[in-house]
Amino acid sequence: MLEEIYKHLEETKVSAKQKELLSLLSGEFDKNDTYLEVHSGSGGTEAQDWAEMLLRMYSRWAEKHKYKVSYIEETEGDVAGLKSATIKISGLNAYGWLQGESGVHRLVRISPFDSNARRHTSFASVNVYPVIDDKINIDINPNDIKMDTYRSSGAGGQHVNKTESAVRLTHIPSGVVVSCQTERSQFANREHAMNMLRAKLYEIEKRKKEAIAEQRWEEQGDNGWGYQIRSYVLQPYKMIKDLRTNAETSDDKSVLDGDIDLFLSAFLASKS
């Protein structure tokens, strides 16, 4: 009987912890779908490979939680990996869980691109912002938007090689840039890009009001030393540590395969 009681007690503790975390997902857009961008930073080819590893990590996390992942934009690296990429993750609380991932992520490992097998440090930044609907009024002056078109570089068959259907929008006053190449028509890509622009501008204003600092967005442009939120050390020892919450683990393989709930939960708990 005692064994049965202890078993139920442990199950109750786990359930209570999960409900406690869910109660923290009470922000205005925590329940929404989310856009997630990855940009390579300092480190050349090594950083571009790291950006691709991060994108895979978040995609695997989404798949494990039964979220839908949609490809929006991708710019391939010069030799390997990605210069940048944007995905949309759809599902209940997608933004709420991932909102704390915005920032610079630092990787330390033996470079697979170095014939001398030296240890390299590289950086990639992550931007997370919610998908918002037409109920939110974001006033954007059409004269403040510069639109460029280009040929898609990702999946899409022969069509993407023949027409400049991909769209890049630059909001001149803020410097915010968004791209979309997921659709076959330029019009559809522009519509998607405008939705992303509205969402990103709203997120910036929201963070200003919350005093999480406009500088946080500017710092991501540095994308290098002194700005990282999390370090992934694979050599000479294995340790992944969040520098804001001190959550850490030595199980690097699981984390890079999408098991990042430890860090997501710790960030949510730190907000309470």
Short mmCIF file of C-alpha atoms in Angstrom, two decimals, residues 50-222:
data_model
loop_
_atom_site.label_atom_id
_atom_site.label_comp_id
_atom_site.label_asym_id
_atom_site.label_seq_id
_atom_site.Cartn_x
_atom_site.Cartn_y
_atom_site.Cartn_z
CA TRP A 50 25.58 26.19 -35.88
CA ALA A 51 22.56 28.16 -37.13
CA GLU A 52 21.36 25.06 -38.99
CA MET A 53 21.87 22.93 -35.86
CA LEU A 54 19.74 25.37 -33.84
CA LEU A 55 16.98 25.34 -36.45
CA ARG A 56 16.95 21.55 -36.31
CA MET A 57 16.83 21.64 -32.49
CA TYR A 58 13.73 23.84 -32.47
CA SER A 59 12.08 21.87 -35.28
CA ARG A 60 12.62 18.62 -33.37
CA TRP A 61 11.26 20.20 -30.18
CA ALA A 62 8.13 21.29 -32.07
CA GLU A 63 7.64 17.84 -33.60
CA LYS A 64 7.95 16.15 -30.19
CA HIS A 65 5.23 18.44 -28.84
CA LYS A 66 2.97 17.73 -31.85
CA TYR A 67 3.29 21.27 -33.21
CA LYS A 68 3.22 22.00 -36.92
CA VAL A 69 6.38 23.47 -38.45
CA SER A 70 6.06 25.57 -41.63
CA TYR A 71 9.04 26.76 -43.66
CA ILE A 72 8.97 30.52 -44.38
CA GLU A 73 12.45 31.56 -45.55
CA GLU A 74 15.92 30.13 -45.81
CA THR A 75 19.27 31.52 -46.98
CA GLU A 76 21.93 28.87 -47.35
CA GLY A 77 25.49 29.31 -46.10
CA ASP A 78 28.42 29.81 -48.45
CA VAL A 79 29.92 26.38 -47.68
CA ALA A 80 27.54 24.69 -45.25
CA GLY A 81 24.67 25.46 -42.93
CA LEU A 82 22.46 28.56 -43.04
CA LYS A 83 22.97 32.30 -43.01
CA SER A 84 19.36 32.75 -41.87
CA ALA A 85 16.04 30.94 -41.73
CA THR A 86 12.50 31.57 -40.53
CA ILE A 87 9.92 28.98 -39.53
CA LYS A 88 6.38 29.21 -38.21
CA ILE A 89 5.48 26.91 -35.31
CA SER A 90 1.73 26.38 -34.95
CA GLY A 91 0.06 25.00 -31.84
CA LEU A 92 -1.38 25.98 -28.46
CA ASN A 93 1.12 28.00 -26.38
CA ALA A 94 3.86 27.80 -29.02
CA TYR A 95 4.87 31.43 -28.45
CA GLY A 96 4.48 31.17 -24.68
CA TRP A 97 6.94 28.27 -24.46
CA LEU A 98 9.51 29.67 -26.87
CA GLN A 99 9.43 33.39 -26.04
CA GLY A 100 12.50 33.12 -23.82
CA GLU A 101 14.67 31.73 -26.61
CA SER A 102 15.29 35.14 -28.18
CA GLY A 103 18.95 36.01 -27.86
CA VAL A 104 22.44 34.87 -28.84
CA HIS A 105 23.40 31.20 -28.48
CA ARG A 106 27.11 30.33 -28.16
CA LEU A 107 28.68 27.04 -29.28
CA VAL A 108 32.11 25.70 -28.34
CA ARG A 109 33.29 22.52 -30.11
CA ILE A 110 35.99 20.90 -32.21
CA SER A 111 35.27 22.25 -35.66
CA PRO A 112 34.40 19.65 -38.32
CA PHE A 113 35.60 22.21 -40.88
CA ASP A 114 39.09 22.58 -39.39
CA SER A 115 41.63 20.07 -40.70
CA ASN A 116 43.72 20.69 -37.58
CA ALA A 117 40.80 19.74 -35.32
CA ARG A 118 41.01 22.93 -33.28
CA ARG A 119 38.34 24.15 -30.88
CA HIS A 120 36.14 26.93 -32.25
CA THR A 121 33.59 29.30 -30.72
CA SER A 122 30.69 30.41 -32.87
CA PHE A 123 27.45 32.32 -32.40
CA ALA A 124 23.93 32.40 -33.78
CA SER A 125 20.97 34.56 -32.76
CA VAL A 126 17.35 33.53 -32.35
CA ASN A 127 14.33 35.87 -32.63
CA VAL A 128 10.91 34.69 -31.45
CA TYR A 129 7.72 36.71 -31.96
CA PRO A 130 4.03 35.78 -31.92
CA VAL A 131 1.70 35.39 -34.86
CA ILE A 132 -0.94 38.08 -34.38
CA ASP A 133 -4.27 38.57 -36.12
CA ASP A 134 -6.02 41.55 -37.69
CA LYS A 135 -7.57 42.54 -34.35
CA ILE A 136 -4.25 44.11 -33.39
CA ASN A 137 -3.85 47.48 -35.08
CA ILE A 138 -0.27 48.13 -36.17
CA ASP A 139 -0.10 51.32 -38.22
CA ILE A 140 2.49 50.89 -40.96
CA ASN A 141 2.97 53.64 -43.53
CA PRO A 142 3.35 52.02 -46.99
CA ASN A 143 5.96 54.68 -47.83
CA ASP A 144 8.12 53.33 -44.98
CA ILE A 145 8.40 49.91 -46.61
CA LYS A 146 11.02 48.92 -49.17
CA MET A 147 10.22 45.73 -51.09
CA ASP A 148 12.80 43.59 -52.88
CA THR A 149 12.11 40.45 -54.86
CA TYR A 150 14.51 37.60 -55.51
CA ARG A 151 14.60 33.97 -56.55
CA SER A 152 13.77 31.48 -53.83
CA SER A 153 16.71 29.44 -52.58
CA GLY A 154 14.82 26.74 -50.73
CA ALA A 155 12.40 23.97 -51.62
CA GLY A 156 9.82 24.57 -54.29
CA GLY A 157 10.84 22.83 -57.49
CA GLN A 158 11.74 24.40 -60.83
CA HIS A 159 9.36 27.33 -60.34
CA VAL A 160 11.58 29.03 -57.77
CA ASN A 161 14.52 29.07 -60.17
CA LYS A 162 12.61 30.85 -62.93
CA THR A 163 10.67 33.62 -61.20
CA GLU A 164 11.49 36.14 -58.52
CA SER A 165 8.60 35.12 -56.28
CA ALA A 166 10.42 35.53 -52.95
CA VAL A 167 9.83 38.83 -51.14
CA ARG A 168 11.96 40.80 -48.70
CA LEU A 169 10.41 43.76 -46.86
CA THR A 170 12.47 46.40 -45.03
CA HIS A 171 10.74 48.72 -42.58
CA ILE A 172 12.94 51.80 -43.03
CA PRO A 173 12.25 53.64 -39.71
CA SER A 174 13.04 50.59 -37.53
CA GLY A 175 15.42 48.71 -39.81
CA VAL A 176 13.38 45.52 -39.36
CA VAL A 177 13.73 43.10 -42.29
CA VAL A 178 11.45 40.12 -43.02
CA SER A 179 11.49 37.65 -45.90
CA CYS A 180 9.14 35.01 -47.25
CA GLN A 181 9.57 32.49 -50.04
CA THR A 182 7.20 29.74 -48.99
CA GLU A 183 4.51 30.48 -51.61
CA ARG A 184 4.71 30.28 -55.40
CA SER A 185 3.22 33.72 -56.01
CA GLN A 186 4.89 37.02 -55.19
CA PHE A 187 1.56 38.40 -53.94
CA ALA A 188 1.10 35.57 -51.40
CA ASN A 189 4.67 35.90 -50.19
CA ARG A 190 4.22 39.65 -49.71
CA GLU A 191 1.07 39.04 -47.67
CA HIS A 192 2.92 36.57 -45.43
CA ALA A 193 5.83 38.97 -45.08
CA MET A 194 3.49 41.83 -44.08
CA ASN A 195 1.97 39.64 -41.36
CA MET A 196 5.47 38.85 -40.08
CA LEU A 197 6.41 42.54 -40.16
CA ARG A 198 3.33 43.51 -38.18
CA ALA A 199 4.05 40.80 -35.63
CA LYS A 200 7.69 41.78 -35.23
CA LEU A 201 6.92 45.50 -34.86
CA TYR A 202 4.27 44.68 -32.28
CA GLU A 203 6.73 42.52 -30.33
CA ILE A 204 9.33 45.28 -30.32
CA GLU A 205 6.82 47.79 -28.97
CA LYS A 206 5.61 45.29 -26.38
CA ARG A 207 9.15 44.71 -25.13
CA LYS A 208 9.79 48.43 -24.93
CA LYS A 209 6.69 48.89 -22.76
CA GLU A 210 7.74 45.98 -20.55
CA ALA A 211 11.18 47.58 -20.17
CA ILE A 212 12.90 44.47 -21.51
CA ALA A 213 14.88 47.03 -23.45
CA GLU A 214 14.90 48.09 -27.03
CA GLN A 215 18.65 47.49 -26.78
CA ARG A 216 17.99 43.74 -26.55
CA TRP A 217 16.98 43.77 -30.22
CA GLU A 218 19.92 45.96 -31.19
CA GLU A 219 22.34 43.70 -29.33
CA GLN A 220 21.31 40.75 -31.44
CA GLY A 221 22.98 42.48 -34.36
CA ASP A 222 26.30 42.06 -32.55
#
